[in-house]
Short mmCIF file of C-alpha atoms and ligand atoms in Angstrom, two decimals:
data_model
loop_
_atom_site.label_atom_id
_atom_site.label_comp_id
_atom_site.label_asym_id
_atom_site.label_seq_id
_atom_site.Cartn_x
_atom_site.Cartn_y
_atom_site.Cartn_z
CA MET P 1 26.88 157.10 6.67
CA SER P 2 27.42 161.23 6.21
CA ARG P 3 30.36 162.87 8.00
CA LEU P 4 29.08 164.64 10.63
CA ILE P 5 30.36 168.26 12.02
CA VAL P 6 29.52 169.37 15.27
CA VAL P 7 30.03 172.98 16.02
CA SER P 8 29.51 174.36 19.31
CA ASN P 9 30.84 177.26 21.27
CA ARG P 10 33.04 175.40 23.69
CA VAL P 11 34.90 172.10 22.50
CA PRO P 12 35.52 169.65 25.13
CA VAL P 13 38.78 168.21 23.51
CA PRO P 14 39.69 165.02 25.70
CA THR P 15 42.27 165.27 27.83
CA ALA P 16 44.34 162.04 29.29
CA GLY P 17 42.93 160.86 32.48
CA GLU P 18 39.63 163.03 32.22
CA LYS P 19 36.71 162.19 31.12
CA ALA P 20 33.76 164.26 29.93
CA GLY P 21 30.18 164.29 31.14
CA GLY P 22 26.77 164.64 29.87
CA LEU P 23 26.08 165.66 26.27
CA ALA P 24 29.42 165.56 25.48
CA VAL P 25 29.75 161.80 25.57
CA VAL P 26 26.70 161.54 23.16
CA LEU P 27 28.10 163.92 20.74
CA HIS P 28 31.44 162.28 20.98
CA ASP P 29 29.63 158.76 20.40
CA LEU P 30 27.85 160.24 17.41
CA LEU P 31 30.84 161.56 16.09
CA ALA P 32 33.07 158.11 16.89
CA ARG P 33 30.23 156.19 14.85
CA ARG P 34 30.45 158.47 11.62
CA GLY P 35 34.33 159.45 11.84
CA GLY P 36 33.58 163.23 12.31
CA LEU P 37 34.88 166.37 13.48
CA TRP P 38 34.20 168.82 16.16
CA PHE P 39 35.00 172.29 16.13
CA GLY P 40 34.86 175.44 18.11
CA TRP P 41 36.43 177.56 20.76
CA SER P 42 39.45 176.20 22.49
CA GLY P 43 38.32 178.09 25.77
CA ASP P 44 41.58 179.95 25.81
CA ILE P 45 42.09 183.44 25.21
CA ALA P 46 45.10 184.85 23.30
CA ASP P 47 46.35 187.99 21.89
CA ASN P 48 46.50 188.26 18.21
CA ALA P 49 44.14 185.04 18.28
CA GLU P 50 42.18 186.80 15.06
CA HIS P 51 45.11 186.43 12.64
CA ASP P 52 45.30 182.72 13.40
CA THR P 53 44.71 180.75 10.37
CA ALA P 54 44.36 177.37 11.03
CA PRO P 55 42.73 175.67 13.87
CA ALA P 56 44.56 173.21 16.61
CA ILE P 57 43.42 169.79 15.70
CA VAL P 58 43.47 166.84 18.37
CA GLU P 59 42.44 163.22 17.45
CA GLU P 60 41.03 161.07 19.59
CA GLY P 61 39.23 157.86 19.09
CA GLY P 62 38.80 158.21 15.60
CA VAL P 63 37.18 161.87 16.08
CA GLN P 64 38.66 164.93 15.64
CA TYR P 65 38.33 168.36 17.51
CA ALA P 66 39.76 171.23 15.84
CA THR P 67 39.82 174.69 18.00
CA ILE P 68 40.71 178.40 17.93
CA ASN P 69 40.94 180.74 20.12
CA LEU P 70 39.52 184.01 20.85
CA THR P 71 41.18 187.21 21.41
CA PRO P 72 40.57 189.52 24.71
CA ASP P 73 38.03 191.51 22.83
CA GLU P 74 36.30 188.87 21.03
CA TYR P 75 35.76 187.09 24.51
CA GLN P 76 34.20 190.24 25.97
CA GLY P 77 32.28 191.16 22.94
CA TYR P 78 30.83 187.67 21.57
CA TYR P 79 30.90 185.64 24.80
CA ALA P 80 30.65 187.69 27.85
CA ASN P 81 28.32 190.55 26.52
CA PHE P 82 26.26 189.30 23.63
CA SER P 83 26.07 185.98 24.22
CA ASN P 84 25.73 185.68 27.93
CA ALA P 85 24.54 189.23 28.78
CA THR P 86 21.95 189.75 25.78
CA LEU P 87 21.04 186.60 24.17
CA TRP P 88 20.71 184.57 27.64
CA PRO P 89 18.21 186.53 29.17
CA LEU P 90 16.39 187.40 25.96
CA ILE P 91 15.76 183.81 24.90
CA HIS P 92 14.75 182.98 28.75
CA SER P 93 12.41 185.91 28.47
CA LEU P 94 13.56 187.74 30.89
CA PRO P 95 14.14 190.95 29.26
CA GLU P 96 14.69 193.02 32.31
CA GLN P 97 17.82 191.40 32.65
CA ILE P 98 19.10 192.29 28.91
CA SER P 99 22.31 194.67 28.41
CA PHE P 100 22.66 195.31 24.77
CA ASP P 101 25.42 197.44 22.94
CA ARG P 102 26.05 197.44 19.50
CA HIS P 103 30.03 196.62 19.57
CA SER P 104 29.34 193.59 21.16
CA LEU P 105 26.71 192.90 18.50
CA HIS P 106 29.47 193.59 16.07
CA VAL P 107 32.11 191.24 17.48
CA TYR P 108 29.70 188.40 18.12
CA ARG P 109 28.97 188.56 14.18
CA THR P 110 32.97 188.94 13.40
CA VAL P 111 33.62 185.81 15.52
CA ASN P 112 30.82 183.98 13.58
CA ALA P 113 32.10 184.94 10.53
CA ARG P 114 35.67 183.96 11.63
CA PHE P 115 34.51 180.51 12.61
CA ALA P 116 32.87 180.17 9.03
CA THR P 117 35.83 181.16 7.18
CA THR P 118 38.13 178.55 9.43
CA LEU P 119 35.37 175.84 9.27
CA LYS P 120 34.62 176.30 5.43
CA ASP P 121 37.87 174.67 4.53
CA MET P 122 37.45 171.60 6.52
CA ILE P 123 33.84 170.74 5.31
CA ARG P 124 33.95 168.08 2.15
CA PRO P 125 30.90 167.27 0.03
CA GLY P 126 28.81 164.48 1.48
CA ASP P 127 29.30 165.72 5.45
CA VAL P 128 26.52 167.17 7.60
CA VAL P 129 26.83 169.86 9.82
CA TRP P 130 25.29 170.08 13.30
CA ILE P 131 25.22 173.45 15.31
CA HIS P 132 24.53 173.79 18.71
CA ASP P 133 23.01 176.81 20.59
CA TYR P 134 22.88 180.71 20.86
CA HIS P 135 26.39 181.48 20.56
CA LEU P 136 26.48 180.65 16.80
CA VAL P 137 22.97 182.13 15.37
CA PRO P 138 24.68 183.85 12.55
CA LEU P 139 27.11 180.52 11.86
CA ALA P 140 24.56 178.90 9.19
CA ALA P 141 24.14 182.24 7.07
CA ALA P 142 28.05 182.87 7.31
CA LEU P 143 28.49 179.26 6.07
CA ARG P 144 26.24 179.62 2.92
CA THR P 145 27.49 182.99 2.13
CA ARG P 146 30.73 180.88 1.96
CA GLY P 147 29.39 178.62 -0.65
CA VAL P 148 28.83 175.59 1.77
CA GLN P 149 25.76 173.66 0.39
CA VAL P 150 25.94 170.53 2.85
CA PRO P 151 22.99 170.18 5.28
CA ILE P 152 23.19 172.43 8.27
CA GLY P 153 20.97 171.55 11.54
CA PHE P 154 20.86 174.06 14.23
CA PHE P 155 19.79 172.74 17.92
CA LEU P 156 19.05 175.43 20.80
CA HIS P 157 19.41 173.98 24.41
CA THR P 158 17.28 176.65 25.59
CA PRO P 159 13.92 178.11 25.20
CA PHE P 160 12.65 180.47 22.37
CA PRO P 161 10.88 183.50 23.21
CA SER P 162 7.42 184.94 22.10
CA PRO P 163 7.59 187.83 19.21
CA ASP P 164 6.87 190.26 21.67
CA ILE P 165 10.23 189.18 23.61
CA LEU P 166 12.08 188.74 20.40
CA SER P 167 11.48 192.27 19.15
CA THR P 168 12.89 194.00 22.05
CA ILE P 169 16.52 193.74 20.52
CA PRO P 170 17.47 195.67 17.49
CA GLU P 171 17.56 193.54 14.35
CA ALA P 172 15.55 190.56 15.30
CA ALA P 173 14.47 189.91 11.80
CA THR P 174 18.26 189.22 11.05
CA PHE P 175 18.59 186.71 13.69
CA LEU P 176 15.66 184.79 12.31
CA ARG P 177 16.61 184.90 8.79
CA GLN P 178 20.22 183.99 9.70
CA LEU P 179 18.64 180.71 11.64
CA MET P 180 16.50 179.87 8.42
CA GLN P 181 19.94 179.40 6.68
CA ALA P 182 19.96 175.94 8.52
CA ASP P 183 17.67 173.13 6.96
CA LEU P 184 16.21 172.19 10.36
CA VAL P 185 15.80 174.14 13.38
CA GLY P 186 15.50 171.98 16.46
CA PHE P 187 14.37 172.73 20.09
CA GLN P 188 13.89 171.09 23.24
CA THR P 189 9.83 171.47 23.34
CA SER P 190 6.97 172.13 20.50
CA HIS P 191 6.21 175.25 22.40
CA ASP P 192 9.51 176.56 21.74
CA ALA P 193 9.13 175.52 18.24
CA GLN P 194 5.76 176.98 17.65
CA ASN P 195 7.66 180.40 19.29
CA PHE P 196 10.00 180.30 16.58
CA VAL P 197 7.73 179.55 13.98
CA ALA P 198 5.15 182.73 15.22
CA CYS P 199 8.61 184.82 15.41
CA VAL P 200 9.52 184.02 11.77
CA GLU P 201 5.79 185.03 10.69
CA ARG P 202 5.37 188.32 12.75
CA LEU P 203 8.83 189.52 12.75
CA ALA P 204 10.28 188.21 9.56
CA GLY P 205 7.58 188.05 7.22
CA GLY P 206 7.04 184.27 6.99
CA GLU P 207 4.52 181.79 6.39
CA THR P 208 3.80 178.35 7.84
CA ALA P 209 3.67 175.64 4.89
CA GLY P 210 2.47 172.66 6.44
CA ASN P 211 3.40 170.61 9.52
CA ASN P 212 6.57 171.91 11.07
CA VAL P 213 7.60 173.71 8.10
CA VAL P 214 8.08 177.48 7.59
CA THR P 215 9.12 179.63 4.64
CA CYS P 216 10.84 182.76 4.74
CA GLY P 217 12.47 184.78 1.77
CA GLY P 218 12.87 181.79 -0.63
CA ARG P 219 14.15 179.67 2.06
CA THR P 220 11.91 176.63 3.44
CA VAL P 221 13.28 175.27 6.61
CA HIS P 222 12.01 172.38 8.95
CA VAL P 223 11.49 173.01 12.69
CA GLY P 224 10.84 170.40 15.41
CA ALA P 225 11.24 169.48 18.83
CA PHE P 226 13.90 167.06 20.25
CA PRO P 227 13.91 166.98 24.14
CA VAL P 228 17.84 166.15 25.28
CA GLU P 229 17.69 162.96 27.22
CA ILE P 230 20.15 161.63 29.95
CA ASP P 231 21.61 158.22 30.34
CA ALA P 232 19.04 157.27 32.96
CA PRO P 233 20.00 153.46 34.04
CA GLY P 234 23.90 154.65 34.05
CA PHE P 235 23.11 157.84 36.46
CA ALA P 236 20.67 155.52 38.80
CA ARG P 237 23.94 153.06 38.88
CA THR P 238 26.17 155.92 39.82
CA ALA P 239 23.39 157.30 42.53
CA ALA P 240 23.00 153.92 44.05
CA GLU P 241 26.68 153.11 43.98
CA GLU P 242 27.68 156.44 45.48
CA SER P 243 25.06 155.72 48.32
CA ASP P 244 27.09 153.15 49.55
CA THR P 245 30.32 155.12 50.23
CA THR P 246 31.87 156.67 53.39
CA ALA P 247 31.30 159.99 52.06
CA ILE P 248 27.66 159.88 51.68
CA ARG P 249 27.09 158.13 54.83
CA ARG P 250 29.32 160.96 56.71
CA PHE P 251 27.03 163.09 54.71
CA SER P 252 23.49 161.67 56.03
CA GLU P 253 24.63 161.56 59.63
CA SER P 254 25.46 165.09 59.56
CA LEU P 255 22.03 165.73 58.80
CA LEU P 256 21.20 164.68 62.27
CA GLY P 257 18.04 163.09 61.34
CA SER P 258 16.25 165.73 59.44
CA THR P 259 14.69 165.29 56.18
CA LEU P 260 16.72 166.60 52.98
CA MET P 261 15.66 168.63 50.21
CA ILE P 262 17.99 169.26 47.22
CA GLY P 263 18.65 171.81 44.82
CA ALA P 264 21.43 171.62 42.43
CA ASP P 265 22.00 174.31 39.70
CA ARG P 266 24.44 176.49 37.47
CA MET P 267 24.10 179.58 39.34
CA ASP P 268 21.90 181.42 37.09
CA PRO P 269 19.37 184.21 37.00
CA THR P 270 17.10 181.87 35.21
CA LYS P 271 17.17 178.95 37.87
CA GLY P 272 14.91 180.97 40.10
CA ILE P 273 17.29 180.14 42.94
CA ARG P 274 16.27 183.57 45.02
CA ARG P 275 12.42 182.72 44.83
CA ARG P 276 13.27 179.00 45.68
CA ILE P 277 14.97 180.47 48.81
CA ASN P 278 12.05 182.69 49.45
CA GLY P 279 9.71 179.92 48.70
CA TYR P 280 11.34 177.73 51.43
CA ARG P 281 11.32 180.66 54.22
CA SER P 282 7.77 181.19 53.96
CA PHE P 283 6.85 177.04 54.17
CA LEU P 284 8.88 177.64 57.24
CA ASP P 285 6.79 180.19 58.31
CA LYS P 286 3.56 178.25 57.34
CA HIS P 287 4.51 175.17 58.76
CA PRO P 288 6.74 175.69 61.72
CA GLU P 289 6.14 172.18 62.80
CA TRP P 290 9.05 171.47 60.37
CA GLN P 291 11.43 173.80 61.49
CA GLU P 292 14.36 171.43 62.84
CA ARG P 293 12.95 168.20 61.07
CA VAL P 294 14.29 169.47 57.20
CA THR P 295 17.38 170.81 55.93
CA PHE P 296 17.64 172.40 52.31
CA LEU P 297 21.09 171.68 50.68
CA GLN P 298 21.23 174.18 47.75
CA VAL P 299 24.36 173.78 45.71
CA ALA P 300 24.79 176.79 43.53
CA ALA P 301 27.89 176.30 41.37
CA SER P 302 29.31 179.66 40.42
CA SER P 303 29.32 180.34 37.15
CA ARG P 304 30.10 183.08 34.62
CA GLN P 305 31.08 185.74 37.04
CA ASP P 306 32.41 187.90 34.24
CA VAL P 307 29.01 189.05 33.81
CA GLU P 308 27.38 191.86 35.98
CA ILE P 309 24.03 189.83 36.11
CA TYR P 310 25.88 186.81 37.32
CA LYS P 311 27.95 189.06 40.05
CA SER P 312 24.69 190.62 41.45
CA LEU P 313 23.09 187.55 41.54
CA ARG P 314 25.77 185.98 43.55
CA GLU P 315 25.81 188.77 45.97
CA GLU P 316 22.21 188.56 46.60
CA LEU P 317 22.00 185.02 47.54
CA GLU P 318 24.95 184.92 49.84
CA ARG P 319 22.87 187.84 51.51
CA LEU P 320 19.32 186.04 51.27
CA SER P 321 20.88 182.73 52.84
CA GLY P 322 22.77 184.23 55.20
CA ALA P 323 20.06 186.30 56.60
CA LEU P 324 17.43 183.16 56.33
CA ASN P 325 20.02 181.04 58.73
CA ALA P 326 20.82 183.99 60.69
CA GLU P 327 17.30 184.44 61.65
CA LEU P 328 16.18 180.69 62.11
CA ALA P 329 19.29 178.47 62.62
CA MET P 330 19.67 176.78 65.90
CA PRO P 331 22.63 175.15 67.48
CA ALA P 332 21.63 171.96 66.01
CA TRP P 333 20.18 173.01 63.13
CA THR P 334 21.11 175.04 59.66
CA PRO P 335 18.09 175.45 57.68
CA LEU P 336 19.71 176.16 54.46
CA ARG P 337 23.20 174.73 53.40
CA PHE P 338 24.04 176.91 50.68
CA VAL P 339 27.17 175.91 48.55
CA THR P 340 28.69 177.77 45.64
CA ARG P 341 31.94 175.08 44.96
CA PRO P 342 31.00 172.52 42.47
CA VAL P 343 30.30 169.25 43.59
CA ALA P 344 31.94 165.98 42.31
CA ARG P 345 29.19 164.43 39.85
CA ALA P 346 28.83 161.11 41.18
CA HIS P 347 28.73 162.46 44.74
CA LEU P 348 25.84 164.82 43.85
CA ALA P 349 24.12 161.80 42.49
CA GLY P 350 24.37 160.18 45.85
CA ILE P 351 23.23 163.11 47.60
CA MET P 352 20.06 163.26 45.25
CA ARG P 353 19.37 159.50 46.19
CA THR P 354 19.19 160.90 49.88
CA ALA P 355 16.98 163.60 49.30
CA ARG P 356 13.12 163.51 50.01
CA VAL P 357 12.46 166.40 47.75
CA GLY P 358 14.11 167.57 44.45
CA LEU P 359 13.56 171.42 44.22
CA VAL P 360 13.89 172.18 40.56
CA THR P 361 11.91 175.77 39.81
CA PRO P 362 13.37 177.62 36.96
CA LEU P 363 11.84 180.52 35.85
CA ARG P 364 12.40 179.64 32.41
CA ASP P 365 14.64 176.53 31.31
CA GLY P 366 15.32 174.94 27.93
CA MET P 367 15.10 171.33 29.25
CA ASN P 368 16.68 171.16 32.90
CA LEU P 369 18.65 167.88 33.09
CA VAL P 370 18.66 168.20 36.95
CA ALA P 371 14.85 167.27 36.65
CA LYS P 372 15.75 164.41 35.16
CA GLU P 373 18.86 163.55 37.00
CA TYR P 374 16.79 163.53 40.29
CA VAL P 375 14.43 161.21 39.06
CA ALA P 376 16.72 158.56 37.85
CA ALA P 377 18.95 158.89 41.28
CA GLN P 378 16.02 157.67 43.33
CA ASP P 379 15.61 154.46 45.11
CA GLY P 380 12.15 153.23 43.26
CA ASP P 381 11.12 151.22 46.44
CA ASP P 382 11.13 154.36 48.54
CA PRO P 383 11.46 157.32 46.16
CA GLY P 384 11.68 161.22 46.82
CA VAL P 385 9.37 163.73 45.02
CA LEU P 386 10.21 166.20 42.22
CA VAL P 387 9.06 169.56 42.61
CA LEU P 388 9.11 170.88 38.90
CA SER P 389 8.57 174.19 37.37
CA ARG P 390 6.03 174.43 34.82
CA TYR P 391 8.58 176.81 33.07
CA ALA P 392 11.00 174.09 32.44
CA GLY P 393 11.03 172.19 29.20
CA ALA P 394 11.27 169.00 31.46
CA ALA P 395 7.72 169.61 32.68
CA ALA P 396 6.35 168.64 29.12
CA GLN P 397 7.86 165.42 29.82
CA LEU P 398 7.96 164.82 33.78
CA LYS P 399 4.05 165.22 33.76
CA ASP P 400 4.06 163.46 37.25
CA ALA P 401 6.09 165.68 39.23
CA LEU P 402 4.50 168.30 41.49
CA LEU P 403 4.10 171.05 38.63
CA VAL P 404 4.45 174.88 40.38
CA ASN P 405 4.44 178.35 39.30
CA ALA P 406 7.98 179.30 40.01
CA PHE P 407 7.17 182.73 40.22
CA ASP P 408 4.54 181.86 43.45
CA GLY P 409 6.47 181.63 46.17
CA ASP P 410 3.15 180.37 48.14
CA GLU P 411 2.48 177.93 45.44
CA VAL P 412 6.10 176.24 45.94
CA ALA P 413 5.58 176.52 49.80
CA ASP P 414 2.40 174.48 49.37
CA ALA P 415 4.20 171.81 47.29
CA ILE P 416 7.05 171.70 49.40
CA HIS P 417 4.85 170.85 52.34
CA ARG P 418 2.60 168.40 50.38
CA ALA P 419 5.87 166.70 48.94
CA LEU P 420 7.41 165.90 52.52
CA SER P 421 4.04 164.82 53.42
CA MET P 422 3.50 162.52 50.51
CA ALA P 423 2.65 158.95 51.46
CA ARG P 424 4.62 156.40 50.10
CA GLU P 425 2.17 154.68 47.64
CA GLU P 426 1.54 158.00 45.77
CA ARG P 427 5.39 158.73 45.73
CA ARG P 428 6.00 155.68 44.07
CA ARG P 429 3.00 155.94 41.62
CA ARG P 430 4.44 159.20 40.34
CA TRP P 431 8.16 158.40 40.39
CA GLU P 432 7.07 155.22 38.33
CA ALA P 433 5.37 157.35 35.73
CA ASN P 434 8.45 159.72 36.00
CA TRP P 435 11.10 157.05 35.47
CA HIS P 436 8.93 155.21 32.61
CA VAL P 437 9.43 158.70 30.61
CA ILE P 438 13.25 158.99 31.30
CA SER P 439 14.15 155.46 30.97
CA SER P 440 12.60 154.57 27.83
CA ARG P 441 14.80 157.43 26.04
CA THR P 442 18.50 157.69 25.41
CA PRO P 443 20.68 160.86 24.83
CA LEU P 444 21.82 158.63 21.60
CA MET P 445 18.18 158.22 20.38
CA TRP P 446 18.27 162.16 20.97
CA GLY P 447 21.14 162.67 18.63
CA GLU P 448 20.03 159.93 15.94
CA SER P 449 16.48 161.55 15.67
CA PHE P 450 17.73 164.97 15.12
CA LEU P 451 20.33 163.91 12.36
CA ASP P 452 17.74 161.68 10.57
CA ALA P 453 15.04 164.73 10.72
CA LEU P 454 18.07 166.86 9.11
CA LEU P 455 18.55 164.48 6.32
CA GLN P 456 14.73 163.94 5.97
CA ALA P 457 14.40 167.81 5.57
CA ARG P 458 17.08 167.88 3.23
CA GLY P 459 15.45 165.08 1.19
CA SER P 460 11.98 166.76 0.77
CA GLY P 461 13.57 169.82 -0.92
CA ALA P 462 14.21 172.54 1.97
CA ALA P 463 17.11 174.84 1.24
C1 GDG R 1 21.69 173.85 29.19
C2 GDG R 1 20.03 174.64 29.10
C3 GDG R 1 19.24 171.88 29.12
C4 GDG R 1 24.78 171.46 38.35
N1 GDG R 1 25.47 171.64 39.52
C5 GDG R 1 26.44 170.91 39.67
C6 GDG R 1 26.49 169.98 38.47
N2 GDG R 1 25.42 170.55 38.01
C7 GDG R 1 24.94 169.57 36.49
C8 GDG R 1 23.55 168.69 36.86
C9 GDG R 1 23.41 168.97 35.27
C10 GDG R 1 24.24 170.22 34.46
O1 GDG R 1 25.09 170.51 35.53
C11 GDG R 1 23.05 171.21 34.43
O2 GDG R 1 22.43 171.09 33.14
P1 GDG R 1 20.84 172.30 33.22
O3 GDG R 1 20.18 171.06 32.17
O4 GDG R 1 20.31 172.14 34.33
O5 GDG R 1 21.37 173.63 32.67
P2 GDG R 1 22.13 174.37 31.60
O6 GDG R 1 23.74 174.15 32.29
O7 GDG R 1 21.68 175.65 32.09
O8 GDG R 1 21.82 173.66 30.51
C12 GDG R 1 19.31 173.62 29.85
C13 GDG R 1 20.50 171.87 28.67
O9 GDG R 1 21.84 172.87 28.27
C14 GDG R 1 20.96 170.61 28.19
O10 GDG R 1 20.50 170.63 26.61
O11 GDG R 1 18.63 171.18 29.40
O12 GDG R 1 17.81 173.78 29.91
O13 GDG R 1 20.15 175.87 29.95
O14 GDG R 1 23.92 167.88 34.65
O15 GDG R 1 23.94 167.69 37.53
N3 GDG R 1 27.34 169.08 38.14
C15 GDG R 1 28.63 168.69 39.00
N4 GDG R 1 28.46 169.61 40.04
C16 GDG R 1 27.81 170.54 40.20
O16 GDG R 1 27.85 171.26 41.80
N5 GDG R 1 29.31 167.86 38.61
#
């Protein structure tokens, strides 16, 4: 088996006594099977870091974790500005939110070049390189120009935009050509993969060459959809165990008999939290009989607070949630509980299990793992209802959720009403269908299928 090298912006270096969660565990397992290396940013900022020639290396369970630091200027230009203030809103098709400056683009490219220079010396013949996410779009190309010839796969966790949207940033064609230096480019959904192919055709002069293959400038690249999965039985177990704790019992008592709805997101403009709160507000206006009988808990874990759009989002949500409660609350009823401090993972799973409705209404999302976690957390005998945005990648799989247009507050309000009123039989039927989808796949299957496709792409003459 080839040695695997995973590259991502941040590297979750294992520390004593602390367990990584989510995807980090899967990538760690994949690396442990093959004896591999995980390379990226340490998460630390240090003056003069650009002069460091060697990465810091930690070894754990047969896996090497190699990290470099960023300088303050690199952090600002590469991470805060270009990755999070330009690319993130761009790939989520929110062009109004994009800010762009050429200096940050330059720093973004410089950091990717520095990643490539450091990584190149660690790559051996026979290795396979798997690059993750939008921070590292130029990396495959930067490795190729440094003579790296091993198979390279690129997976994007976010959506990919249409040509009209992608063309709003300068040098869009360059980004596409850089991605084309990988052998396989993977997305969460076939819709995203189609957008990528359309962009290569329209903006970079490429052509499709059969199913899931695109050529451009002498390169042949395979494209595919690899939806990220969760450990559904594991999450279900955590939720069930947690619901038996004093903490969850006390939480349930605090609801004073009202029915719980939950939203849980990083506080991010793509997650549709503002429109969701407005949808809830119009539901309460349209159906006043539900006042005092429903509580909406929105966990909006504070995120990326050094980026302007995130700071202003936080201020807006604080105002909006305060206004809703100021207007509607009663001595024994708080319609909206708005929590910005992160909640412990197991506790969140337990809360999800007690919630009759899960509101997952992003304006655009690559996958959205919360949708899958909410389904996994339910008691199958008396499950809650998932209200899910059509614009989440998860909607392509969880077809038995109540699918909504997250931009349409009336539709969200109606779906809330329908979910709260749904008979147990329909709730069970819908939940069983969704559970079947998430429990028949594992995160490890996701990783292995990407790597298989990468080796096949190489075998079939790509590159
Ligand atoms: C990117 C893509 C894609 C949320 N609040 C708390 C908390 N969470 C956890 C959730 C979930 C995770 O964070 C968020 O995952 P998402 O998938 O919803 O979203 P992104 O962070 O934007 O992730 C996305 C994903 O990559 C994977 O490919 O699905 O589309 O945007 O696990 O449960 N966890 C804790 N406390 C909180 O308050 N502990």
